[in-house]
C-alpha cells in the first residue's frame, strides 16, 4: 500500500506522474477486490478537514493515491472498506499540508540551522522586505533624474564599506558567487588556455548537503589543480603548480570542521604575492561571512572577516548572506573594483542577480552591522545571549509547566553556531529536559514538530533518554508559545 509520505516527497510537478489511463479511469470502478471511493466524494470529504489545500491539489492527490491503490491491488487484492481508504487519503492530505512553509520554534540549539531556514531576519530587515514586497519600489529607478537607476547601488556601497573593499556586489547565494567567479575567470564553457584553478587538497570540502567544492569547480568549467596534502599545503606547492594554464588561485574556508596536529596551510600574504607575480587573481570563499560582530564569538578561534582577508592581499572574497551575517539568502562578493565591474558584466550575473526582497532585507542587515547594532541581527543576538538570562527563562518555564504529565528539568548544554561556521565554538546554553509520563520521547518530539490546532511547531532534539529544548535558539518572546506547545503535546 502506498504510504502517505510518498505524496509529500513528490510535490506537484516534480514527482512521478501517475499513468494516464489511471488518472482518467472512471471513478469508483473496481481495480482489485474492493470498491474505491469516487474522486469527487473523496475530495469533498478531504475539503471538510479544513487543511487549506486548494481543491485542484486535492483532486490530484486523490487521483494519484487511488491510481496507486488500484495498481497495488491488481497484484494483491485486498479486502477492507472505503473507510480504510478514506483514512489513507486523509493521512496523505495531512502529510501534504504539513509540507507547507510555516514558522517553527527552533529549540535545537543550532543557531544557523540550514533545515530551519538559516538566519532569521531582524525586525527592521523583515519590515523592509514586507514593504518592498507589497509595493512598487525604486529597484532600478533613479529618483533624481527620473531615469533608469542601478539595481542594488546603495547596498553595494554598504557592503563595500563593511568589507573595507573598493567595491562589492551580491548574487543569490555564496555557491552562485563562486560559480560566477570561476566561470568568469576561467573563460566559461569554451576551451580557453587558462582554465586551471589551483586549490589545496585540504580545502576540497563539502559543506552541508549538495555543496562540494570540487563539483562546483567542475560544473563551472574549471579544471581542478589540486596541490599539497589533506593536512599540509605550503606556498611552494602552489608555486610549483603555477603555469600558463593557471586561471586563478582559490582558498576555501573550512567552515564546518577543523584540523589539529601536523597541519599547515599557506598564508594569505605569501599566496597573494605568488598570485600577483603570475597576474592571476587570488579568491577566497569565506563561507560564513563573519563580521566584527561575530568574528570572535563564543570563544572560538576567530573566523577571518572579509576585511581581514582583503587586507591580507586577497583580490576577491565571497560569503553567505544568511549564515553569521544574519541576513536573507545571498552571496556577497567584495574586492577589486575592476574585477567586480567585470563580473557584473558577465551574462551569468544576470542569471544570479538578487530580487528586490533580498536587496531590501540585506540593506537593513548590512546597515545594522555597520552601526554595530548587535540587537538588530537575531543571529548575533542569540549568539551573545547571557547564560544567566537563559537560566531565568528556563526556571520560569519549569514553574509554568509544573502540572504537566512529564518530568521537566533544567540542564546545562552546549549550543552550536551551525550552518558551516565556527565549528569549534561550544556555546554554554540551557535546555529544558522533558520526559513524558504517558508516551515515548519520540512521540513527544513528533507531536511538538507537527504542532497544529493553534500550537506553534517546535523542533527539539533527543538526548539519550529525554527530549531537550535548548533555549539559546528560542526567542524570549516565544517562551509563552513554547510553554503552550509543550502543554498541548503532553495532554491526552
Ligand atoms: C556555506 C558555504 C558555501 C555555500 O553558501 P550558500 O550561501 O549556501 O550558497 C560556500 N562555501 C563555504 C565555505 C560555505 O561555508
Short mmCIF file of C-alpha atoms and ligand atoms in Angstrom, two decimals:
data_model
loop_
_atom_site.label_atom_id
_atom_site.label_comp_id
_atom_site.label_asym_id
_atom_site.label_seq_id
_atom_site.Cartn_x
_atom_site.Cartn_y
_atom_site.Cartn_z
CA UNK A 1 0.00 0.00 0.00
CA UNK A 2 1.44 3.42 -0.80
CA UNK A 3 2.49 5.26 2.30
CA UNK A 4 1.10 8.76 2.85
CA UNK A 5 4.58 10.25 2.98
CA UNK A 6 5.24 9.27 -0.60
CA UNK A 7 2.94 12.00 -1.78
CA UNK A 8 4.82 14.55 0.30
CA UNK A 9 8.14 13.79 -1.29
CA UNK A 10 6.62 14.13 -4.74
CA UNK A 11 5.13 17.62 -4.77
CA UNK A 12 3.12 18.74 -7.75
CA UNK A 13 5.08 18.77 -10.94
CA UNK A 14 8.18 17.02 -9.67
CA UNK A 15 7.06 13.57 -8.67
CA UNK A 16 6.42 10.53 -10.78
CA UNK A 17 3.33 11.09 -12.87
CA UNK A 18 0.54 8.60 -12.49
CA UNK A 19 -0.14 6.55 -15.62
CA UNK A 20 -2.51 8.44 -17.89
CA UNK A 21 -5.12 5.70 -18.01
CA UNK A 22 -5.22 5.61 -14.21
CA UNK A 23 -5.87 9.35 -13.98
CA UNK A 24 -8.73 9.19 -16.41
CA UNK A 25 -10.13 5.87 -15.25
CA UNK A 26 -13.84 6.08 -14.42
CA UNK A 27 -14.29 6.91 -10.77
CA UNK A 28 -15.46 4.30 -8.34
CA UNK A 29 -14.56 1.46 -10.65
CA UNK A 30 -13.21 -1.72 -9.15
CA UNK A 31 -9.48 -2.21 -9.72
CA UNK A 32 -8.82 -5.01 -7.27
CA UNK A 33 -11.11 -6.74 -4.86
CA UNK A 34 -12.85 -3.71 -3.38
CA UNK A 35 -14.59 -0.56 -4.46
CA UNK A 36 -12.59 2.62 -4.19
CA UNK A 37 -14.36 5.88 -3.36
CA UNK A 38 -15.32 8.27 -6.15
CA UNK A 39 -12.80 11.07 -6.62
CA UNK A 40 -15.44 13.78 -6.22
CA UNK A 41 -16.75 12.49 -2.96
CA UNK A 42 -13.31 11.78 -1.55
CA UNK A 43 -12.23 15.34 -2.40
CA UNK A 44 -15.33 16.75 -0.73
CA UNK A 45 -14.58 14.78 2.44
CA UNK A 46 -10.99 15.95 2.46
CA UNK A 47 -12.09 19.56 1.99
CA UNK A 48 -14.04 19.26 5.21
CA UNK A 49 -10.77 18.71 7.11
CA UNK A 50 -10.03 22.41 6.59
CA UNK A 51 -6.39 21.83 5.73
CA UNK A 52 -6.35 24.82 3.38
CA UNK A 53 -5.24 22.77 0.38
CA UNK A 54 -6.59 24.17 -2.91
CA UNK A 55 -9.18 21.89 -4.49
CA UNK A 56 -7.17 21.07 -7.65
CA UNK A 57 -4.33 19.90 -5.40
CA UNK A 58 -6.72 17.61 -3.53
CA UNK A 59 -8.11 16.26 -6.81
CA UNK A 60 -4.61 15.47 -7.99
CA UNK A 61 -3.70 13.84 -4.68
CA UNK A 62 -6.84 11.67 -4.61
CA UNK A 63 -6.36 10.57 -8.22
CA UNK A 64 -2.76 9.66 -7.64
CA UNK A 65 -3.40 7.77 -4.41
CA UNK A 66 -6.34 5.85 -5.92
CA UNK A 67 -4.31 5.03 -9.02
CA UNK A 68 -1.52 3.69 -6.83
CA UNK A 69 -4.00 1.64 -4.82
CA UNK A 70 -5.50 0.21 -7.98
CA UNK A 71 -2.07 -0.65 -9.24
CA UNK A 72 -1.05 -2.28 -5.96
CA UNK A 73 -4.28 -4.22 -5.68
CA UNK A 74 -4.09 -5.58 -9.19
CA UNK A 75 -1.39 -7.88 -7.87
CA UNK A 76 -2.54 -8.44 -4.32
CA UNK A 77 -6.30 -7.94 -3.98
CA UNK A 78 -7.27 -6.63 -0.56
CA UNK A 79 -10.39 -6.67 1.50
CA UNK A 80 -11.37 -3.67 3.55
CA UNK A 81 -13.91 -0.92 3.28
CA UNK A 82 -13.95 2.59 1.97
CA UNK A 83 -13.35 3.97 5.44
CA UNK A 84 -9.89 2.48 5.39
CA UNK A 85 -9.17 4.06 2.02
CA UNK A 86 -10.50 7.41 3.21
CA UNK A 87 -8.21 7.15 6.23
CA UNK A 88 -5.31 6.68 3.90
CA UNK A 89 -6.33 9.65 1.76
CA UNK A 90 -6.75 11.80 4.85
CA UNK A 91 -3.25 10.96 6.07
CA UNK A 92 -1.83 11.72 2.64
CA UNK A 93 -3.60 15.09 2.58
CA UNK A 94 -2.42 15.93 6.09
CA UNK A 95 1.13 14.96 5.21
CA UNK A 96 0.98 17.18 2.12
CA UNK A 97 -0.40 20.11 4.13
CA UNK A 98 2.42 19.69 6.64
CA UNK A 99 4.88 20.34 3.85
CA UNK A 100 3.74 23.94 3.64
CA UNK A 101 6.33 26.56 4.65
CA UNK A 102 5.46 27.81 8.12
CA UNK A 103 7.19 29.17 11.20
CA UNK A 104 8.70 26.85 13.79
CA UNK A 105 10.29 27.43 17.16
CA UNK A 106 13.90 26.32 16.91
CA UNK A 107 14.75 24.52 20.15
CA UNK A 108 17.68 22.60 18.66
CA UNK A 109 20.38 24.91 19.99
CA UNK A 110 21.82 25.20 16.46
CA UNK A 111 21.75 28.91 15.67
CA UNK A 112 22.23 28.85 11.90
CA UNK A 113 20.15 25.75 11.18
CA UNK A 114 20.09 25.10 7.43
CA UNK A 115 16.98 22.91 7.59
CA UNK A 116 15.15 25.58 9.56
CA UNK A 117 15.96 28.38 7.11
CA UNK A 118 19.33 29.54 8.49
CA UNK A 119 19.29 33.12 9.76
CA UNK A 120 16.01 34.67 10.92
CA UNK A 121 15.83 38.33 9.84
CA UNK A 122 15.84 41.21 12.28
CA UNK A 123 12.77 43.33 12.72
CA UNK A 124 13.91 46.25 10.54
CA UNK A 125 15.05 43.87 7.80
CA UNK A 126 11.77 41.95 7.89
CA UNK A 127 9.84 45.23 7.74
CA UNK A 128 11.87 46.36 4.73
CA UNK A 129 11.16 43.06 2.96
CA UNK A 130 7.46 43.42 3.73
CA UNK A 131 7.40 46.96 2.33
CA UNK A 132 9.31 46.10 -0.81
CA UNK A 133 7.08 43.08 -1.34
CA UNK A 134 3.71 44.77 -1.48
CA UNK A 135 4.52 47.98 -3.36
CA UNK A 136 6.39 49.32 -6.34
CA UNK A 137 9.95 50.28 -5.45
CA UNK A 138 12.95 52.20 -6.81
CA UNK A 139 14.66 48.91 -7.62
CA UNK A 140 16.20 50.21 -10.86
CA UNK A 141 14.97 53.76 -10.84
CA UNK A 142 16.88 56.96 -10.14
CA UNK A 143 14.52 59.40 -8.46
CA UNK A 144 16.77 62.43 -9.10
CA UNK A 145 16.83 62.07 -12.86
CA UNK A 146 13.65 60.09 -13.32
CA UNK A 147 15.64 57.65 -15.38
CA UNK A 148 16.82 54.12 -15.08
CA UNK A 149 18.96 53.55 -11.98
CA UNK A 150 21.36 50.83 -10.86
CA UNK A 151 19.91 47.84 -9.03
CA UNK A 152 21.44 47.43 -5.60
CA UNK A 153 23.70 50.50 -5.87
CA UNK A 154 23.14 51.59 -2.26
CA UNK A 155 23.51 48.03 -0.97
CA UNK A 156 26.79 47.64 -2.85
CA UNK A 157 28.06 50.80 -1.15
CA UNK A 158 27.12 49.44 2.29
CA UNK A 159 28.77 46.08 1.61
CA UNK A 160 31.94 47.66 0.24
CA UNK A 161 32.18 49.84 3.35
CA UNK A 162 31.62 46.86 5.63
CA UNK A 163 34.26 44.78 3.83
CA UNK A 164 36.65 47.76 3.61
CA UNK A 165 36.80 46.95 -0.10
CA UNK A 166 36.96 49.16 -3.19
CA UNK A 167 33.79 47.51 -4.50
CA UNK A 168 31.22 44.85 -3.69
CA UNK A 169 28.19 43.22 -5.22
CA UNK A 170 25.72 40.50 -4.42
CA UNK A 171 24.14 37.43 -6.06
CA UNK A 172 21.66 34.76 -4.96
CA UNK A 173 23.93 32.76 -2.68
CA UNK A 174 27.57 32.02 -2.00
CA UNK A 175 27.51 29.00 -4.32
CA UNK A 176 26.35 31.27 -7.16
CA UNK A 177 29.07 33.78 -6.27
CA UNK A 178 31.65 31.03 -6.58
CA UNK A 179 30.28 29.75 -9.88
CA UNK A 180 30.16 33.29 -11.30
CA UNK A 181 33.78 33.99 -10.37
CA UNK A 182 35.05 30.61 -11.56
CA UNK A 183 33.19 30.80 -14.87
CA UNK A 184 34.30 34.34 -15.44
CA UNK A 185 37.99 33.88 -14.70
CA UNK A 186 38.30 30.51 -16.43
CA UNK A 187 36.50 31.71 -19.55
CA UNK A 188 33.38 29.60 -19.05
CA UNK A 189 32.49 26.59 -21.14
CA UNK A 190 34.78 27.48 -24.07
CA UNK A 191 38.18 25.86 -24.33
CA UNK A 192 40.41 28.78 -23.49
CA UNK A 193 44.02 28.26 -22.49
CA UNK A 194 43.67 29.43 -18.88
CA UNK A 195 41.31 27.06 -17.14
CA UNK A 196 43.20 25.72 -14.15
CA UNK A 197 42.18 26.62 -10.64
CA UNK A 198 44.78 25.84 -8.03
CA UNK A 199 43.37 24.70 -4.70
CA UNK A 200 44.79 22.93 -1.67
CA UNK A 201 43.74 19.33 -1.07
CA UNK A 202 42.94 20.43 2.47
CA UNK A 203 40.22 22.73 1.14
CA UNK A 204 38.32 20.44 -1.23
CA UNK A 205 35.49 20.45 1.25
CA UNK A 206 31.84 19.55 1.34
CA UNK A 207 29.53 21.99 3.05
CA UNK A 208 26.16 20.64 4.05
CA UNK A 209 24.17 18.62 1.56
CA UNK A 210 24.95 19.02 -2.11
CA UNK A 211 27.73 21.60 -1.97
CA UNK A 212 31.10 20.10 -2.80
CA UNK A 213 33.85 22.46 -3.83
CA UNK A 214 35.37 20.12 -6.44
CA UNK A 215 31.94 19.59 -8.05
CA UNK A 216 31.20 23.33 -8.16
CA UNK A 217 34.58 23.81 -9.79
CA UNK A 218 33.90 21.22 -12.44
CA UNK A 219 30.38 22.47 -13.07
CA UNK A 220 31.87 25.90 -13.66
CA UNK A 221 34.05 24.59 -16.46
CA UNK A 222 37.23 24.99 -14.43
CA UNK A 223 40.00 22.43 -14.37
CA UNK A 224 40.90 21.46 -10.84
CA UNK A 225 44.58 21.58 -9.98
CA UNK A 226 44.96 20.07 -6.51
CA UNK A 227 48.10 20.80 -4.55
CA UNK A 228 49.55 19.72 -1.21
CA UNK A 229 48.06 17.09 1.04
CA UNK A 230 44.98 16.95 3.23
CA UNK A 231 46.79 18.33 6.25
CA UNK A 232 49.68 20.33 4.80
CA UNK A 233 49.91 22.68 1.86
CA UNK A 234 52.76 25.17 1.54
CA UNK A 235 53.15 28.17 -0.73
CA UNK A 236 55.82 26.20 -2.59
CA UNK A 237 53.14 23.65 -3.55
CA UNK A 238 51.10 26.39 -5.17
CA UNK A 239 54.20 27.84 -6.81
CA UNK A 240 55.07 24.51 -8.45
CA UNK A 241 51.55 24.23 -9.91
CA UNK A 242 51.61 27.71 -11.44
CA UNK A 243 51.80 27.64 -15.22
CA UNK A 244 50.45 29.39 -18.31
CA UNK A 245 47.16 27.48 -17.90
CA UNK A 246 46.54 28.84 -14.40
CA UNK A 247 43.40 30.98 -14.25
CA UNK A 248 43.22 31.69 -10.55
CA UNK A 249 44.11 30.54 -7.05
CA UNK A 250 41.23 29.61 -4.76
CA UNK A 251 41.22 29.46 -0.98
CA UNK A 252 38.20 27.92 0.69
CA UNK A 253 37.42 28.45 4.33
CA UNK A 254 37.00 25.22 6.29
CA UNK A 255 33.63 26.22 7.58
CA UNK A 256 32.35 23.11 9.23
CA UNK A 257 35.39 21.30 10.55
CA UNK A 258 38.86 21.98 11.84
CA UNK A 259 42.14 20.16 11.76
CA UNK A 260 44.58 19.83 14.58
CA UNK A 261 48.07 18.40 14.83
CA UNK A 262 50.55 18.32 11.94
CA UNK A 263 48.75 20.96 9.93
CA UNK A 264 49.96 23.74 7.69
CA UNK A 265 48.26 25.93 5.15
CA UNK A 266 49.70 28.70 3.04
CA UNK A 267 49.35 32.21 4.44
CA UNK A 268 47.31 34.79 2.55
CA UNK A 269 50.12 37.29 2.18
CA UNK A 270 52.56 34.83 0.59
CA UNK A 271 49.82 33.39 -1.60
CA UNK A 272 48.77 36.88 -2.71
CA UNK A 273 52.36 37.68 -3.65
CA UNK A 274 52.61 34.48 -5.68
CA UNK A 275 49.27 35.06 -7.46
CA UNK A 276 50.21 38.71 -8.11
CA UNK A 277 53.54 37.73 -9.61
CA UNK A 278 51.73 35.45 -12.04
CA UNK A 279 48.99 38.02 -12.69
CA UNK A 280 46.15 35.72 -11.66
CA UNK A 281 43.50 36.54 -9.07
CA UNK A 282 43.54 35.08 -5.57
CA UNK A 283 39.96 34.38 -4.48
CA UNK A 284 38.83 33.34 -1.02
CA UNK A 285 35.49 31.70 -0.26
CA UNK A 286 34.88 32.67 3.36
CA UNK A 287 31.61 30.80 3.68
CA UNK A 288 30.08 32.11 6.84
CA UNK A 289 30.51 35.84 6.50
CA UNK A 290 31.82 36.73 9.93
CA UNK A 291 31.95 40.44 10.63
CA UNK A 292 33.35 42.39 13.53
CA UNK A 293 30.22 41.46 15.48
CA UNK A 294 30.71 37.70 15.21
CA UNK A 295 34.32 37.00 14.33
CA UNK A 296 35.42 36.02 17.84
CA UNK A 297 32.07 34.91 19.14
CA UNK A 298 31.74 32.16 21.68
CA UNK A 299 35.41 31.94 22.50
CA UNK A 300 36.18 30.02 19.31
CA UNK A 301 39.28 30.88 17.31
CA UNK A 302 38.15 33.88 15.26
CA UNK A 303 36.85 33.46 11.74
CA UNK A 304 38.55 35.77 9.26
CA UNK A 305 36.38 38.74 8.31
CA UNK A 306 36.12 39.81 4.66
CA UNK A 307 38.07 42.97 5.53
CA UNK A 308 40.92 40.93 7.05
CA UNK A 309 41.10 38.59 4.06
CA UNK A 310 41.21 41.53 1.64
CA UNK A 311 43.80 43.32 3.76
CA UNK A 312 45.86 40.13 3.55
CA UNK A 313 46.08 40.58 -0.21
CA UNK A 314 43.16 38.50 -1.47
CA UNK A 315 41.67 40.01 -4.65
CA UNK A 316 38.08 38.88 -4.14
CA UNK A 317 36.18 37.30 -1.27
CA UNK A 318 32.72 35.78 -1.20
CA UNK A 319 30.48 34.83 1.71
CA UNK A 320 26.89 33.88 2.51
CA UNK A 321 24.30 36.49 3.43
CA UNK A 322 22.31 34.14 5.64
CA UNK A 323 24.86 32.48 7.88
CA UNK A 324 26.69 34.51 10.55
CA UNK A 325 25.89 37.67 8.61
CA UNK A 326 22.28 37.13 9.66
CA UNK A 327 20.51 38.39 6.55
CA UNK A 328 18.47 36.88 3.72
CA UNK A 329 19.89 34.21 1.40
CA UNK A 330 22.54 35.91 -0.71
CA UNK A 331 26.16 35.66 -1.77
CA UNK A 332 28.30 38.76 -1.28
CA UNK A 333 31.39 39.35 -3.43
CA UNK A 334 33.86 42.07 -2.41
CA UNK A 335 37.27 43.20 -3.57
CA UNK A 336 38.97 44.84 -6.54
CA UNK A 337 36.78 47.35 -8.36
CA UNK A 338 37.84 46.29 -11.86
CA UNK A 339 37.10 42.64 -11.15
CA UNK A 340 33.71 43.39 -9.58
CA UNK A 341 32.79 45.56 -12.59
CA UNK A 342 33.80 42.76 -14.96
CA UNK A 343 31.79 40.18 -13.00
CA UNK A 344 28.73 42.41 -13.19
CA UNK A 345 29.04 42.49 -16.99
CA UNK A 346 29.20 38.71 -17.22
CA UNK A 347 25.95 37.26 -18.67
CA UNK A 348 25.79 34.85 -15.72
CA UNK A 349 25.48 37.78 -13.33
CA UNK A 350 22.06 38.49 -14.82
CA UNK A 351 21.01 34.91 -14.07
CA UNK A 352 22.25 35.10 -10.48
CA UNK A 353 21.09 38.59 -9.55
CA UNK A 354 19.09 39.19 -6.37
CA UNK A 355 15.49 40.29 -6.31
CA UNK A 356 14.07 43.33 -4.53
CA UNK A 357 13.09 41.39 -1.42
CA UNK A 358 16.62 40.19 -0.81
CA UNK A 359 18.06 43.61 -1.54
CA UNK A 360 15.64 45.21 0.93
CA UNK A 361 16.48 42.71 3.70
CA UNK A 362 20.19 42.82 3.06
CA UNK A 363 20.32 46.65 3.09
CA UNK A 364 18.94 46.71 6.63
CA UNK A 365 21.16 43.84 7.79
CA UNK A 366 24.32 45.44 6.39
CA UNK A 367 23.36 48.78 7.94
CA UNK A 368 22.91 47.07 11.34
CA UNK A 369 26.41 45.58 11.07
CA UNK A 370 27.84 48.98 10.15
CA UNK A 371 26.16 50.58 13.16
CA UNK A 372 27.33 47.65 15.29
CA UNK A 373 23.72 47.28 16.36
CA UNK A 374 24.06 43.77 17.77
CA UNK A 375 20.46 43.60 18.91
CA UNK A 376 19.16 44.16 15.38
CA UNK A 377 20.71 40.98 13.96
CA UNK A 378 18.98 37.96 15.54
CA UNK A 379 21.86 35.56 14.84
CA UNK A 380 24.22 37.88 16.71
CA UNK A 381 21.71 38.42 19.50
CA UNK A 382 21.17 34.67 20.02
CA UNK A 383 24.90 34.03 19.90
CA UNK A 384 25.50 36.59 22.63
CA UNK A 385 22.57 35.79 24.93
CA UNK A 386 23.64 35.63 28.57
CA UNK A 387 23.52 32.17 30.20
CA UNK A 388 22.06 33.65 33.41
CA UNK A 389 19.17 35.06 31.39
CA UNK A 390 18.61 31.64 29.79
CA UNK A 391 18.53 30.09 33.27
CA UNK A 392 15.94 32.58 34.46
CA UNK A 393 13.72 31.81 31.45
CA UNK A 394 14.12 28.07 31.99
CA UNK A 395 13.12 28.45 35.65
CA UNK A 396 10.02 30.43 34.70
CA UNK A 397 9.05 27.84 32.09
CA UNK A 398 9.51 24.99 34.58
CA UNK A 399 7.18 26.74 37.01
CA UNK A 400 4.56 27.23 34.31
CA UNK A 401 4.79 23.56 33.42
CA UNK A 402 4.71 22.23 36.98
CA UNK A 403 1.42 20.37 36.44
CA UNK A 404 2.08 18.63 33.10
CA UNK A 405 2.30 14.83 32.88
CA UNK A 406 6.06 14.79 32.38
CA UNK A 407 9.29 15.30 34.22
CA UNK A 408 10.64 18.74 33.26
CA UNK A 409 14.15 19.62 34.42
CA UNK A 410 16.70 22.32 33.64
CA UNK A 411 20.00 21.09 32.20
CA UNK A 412 23.15 22.85 31.06
CA UNK A 413 24.03 22.16 27.44
CA UNK A 414 26.21 23.45 24.65
CA UNK A 415 24.68 25.15 21.66
CA UNK A 416 26.31 25.36 18.24
CA UNK A 417 26.63 28.02 15.59
CA UNK A 418 25.82 25.59 12.74
CA UNK A 419 25.47 26.41 9.07
CA UNK A 420 29.14 25.83 8.44
CA UNK A 421 30.50 28.48 10.75
CA UNK A 422 32.72 28.48 13.84
CA UNK A 423 32.73 24.67 14.14
CA UNK A 424 34.84 24.83 17.27
CA UNK A 425 32.54 27.13 19.19
CA UNK A 426 30.94 25.37 22.18
CA UNK A 427 28.41 27.86 23.43
CA UNK A 428 27.24 27.38 27.00
CA UNK A 429 23.48 27.05 26.99
CA UNK A 430 20.45 25.95 28.98
CA UNK A 431 17.75 23.49 27.98
CA UNK A 432 14.50 22.09 29.31
CA UNK A 433 14.84 18.33 29.57
CA UNK A 434 11.47 16.64 29.22
CA UNK A 435 10.43 13.01 29.73
CA UNK A 436 6.71 12.38 29.14
CA UNK A 437 4.87 10.04 31.57
CA UNK A 438 2.30 8.60 29.19
CA UNK A 439 4.10 8.03 25.94
CA UNK A 440 7.53 7.83 24.35
CA UNK A 441 10.09 10.59 23.91
CA UNK A 442 9.90 10.19 20.14
CA UNK A 443 6.14 10.60 20.25
CA UNK A 444 6.55 13.86 22.17
CA UNK A 445 9.11 15.05 19.62
CA UNK A 446 6.68 14.21 16.83
CA UNK A 447 3.74 15.99 18.46
CA UNK A 448 5.84 19.10 19.01
CA UNK A 449 7.07 19.10 15.41
CA UNK A 450 3.61 18.74 13.93
CA UNK A 451 2.04 21.37 16.18
CA UNK A 452 -1.36 22.32 14.80
CA UNK A 453 -4.64 23.40 16.39
CA UNK A 454 -3.17 26.72 17.47
CA UNK A 455 0.12 25.31 18.73
CA UNK A 456 3.32 26.55 17.07
CA UNK A 457 5.51 23.74 15.74
CA UNK A 458 8.60 23.16 17.88
CA UNK A 459 11.77 21.38 16.77
CA UNK A 460 13.65 19.94 19.74
CA UNK A 461 16.42 17.33 19.93
CA UNK A 462 16.89 13.99 21.67
CA UNK A 463 19.47 13.27 24.29
CA UNK A 464 19.92 9.63 25.27
CA UNK A 465 16.85 9.39 27.48
CA UNK A 466 14.96 12.67 27.16
CA UNK A 467 13.84 15.39 24.82
CA UNK A 468 15.79 18.61 25.11
CA UNK A 469 14.61 22.09 24.22
CA UNK A 470 17.59 24.42 24.06
CA UNK A 471 16.60 27.96 24.95
CA UNK A 472 19.50 29.71 23.22
CA UNK A 473 17.78 29.46 19.84
CA UNK A 474 14.30 30.25 21.21
CA UNK A 475 13.48 33.96 21.16
CA UNK A 476 12.41 35.13 24.64
CA UNK A 477 9.15 36.39 23.15
CA UNK A 478 8.44 32.79 22.05
CA UNK A 479 8.56 31.37 25.59
CA UNK A 480 4.80 31.58 26.08
CA UNK A 481 4.17 29.81 22.77
CA UNK A 482 6.77 27.18 23.71
CA UNK A 483 5.04 26.51 27.03
CA UNK A 484 1.66 26.30 25.29
CA UNK A 485 3.01 23.89 22.67
CA UNK A 486 4.53 21.65 25.37
CA UNK A 487 1.33 21.71 27.38
CA UNK A 488 -0.73 20.73 24.35
CA UNK A 489 1.69 18.00 23.24
CA UNK A 490 1.75 16.48 26.74
CA UNK A 491 -2.02 16.49 27.13
CA UNK A 492 -4.01 13.34 26.36
C1 LIG B 1 28.02 27.67 3.25
C2 LIG B 1 29.19 27.77 2.37
C3 LIG B 1 29.02 27.93 0.99
C4 LIG B 1 27.66 27.94 0.36
O1 LIG B 1 26.99 29.10 0.65
P1 LIG B 1 25.45 29.29 0.16
O2 LIG B 1 25.16 30.71 0.51
O3 LIG B 1 24.67 28.30 0.92
O4 LIG B 1 25.43 29.05 -1.30
C5 LIG B 1 30.15 28.03 0.21
N1 LIG B 1 31.38 27.98 0.75
C6 LIG B 1 31.57 27.84 2.07
C7 LIG B 1 32.98 27.79 2.59
C8 LIG B 1 30.49 27.74 2.94
O5 LIG B 1 30.68 27.60 4.26
#
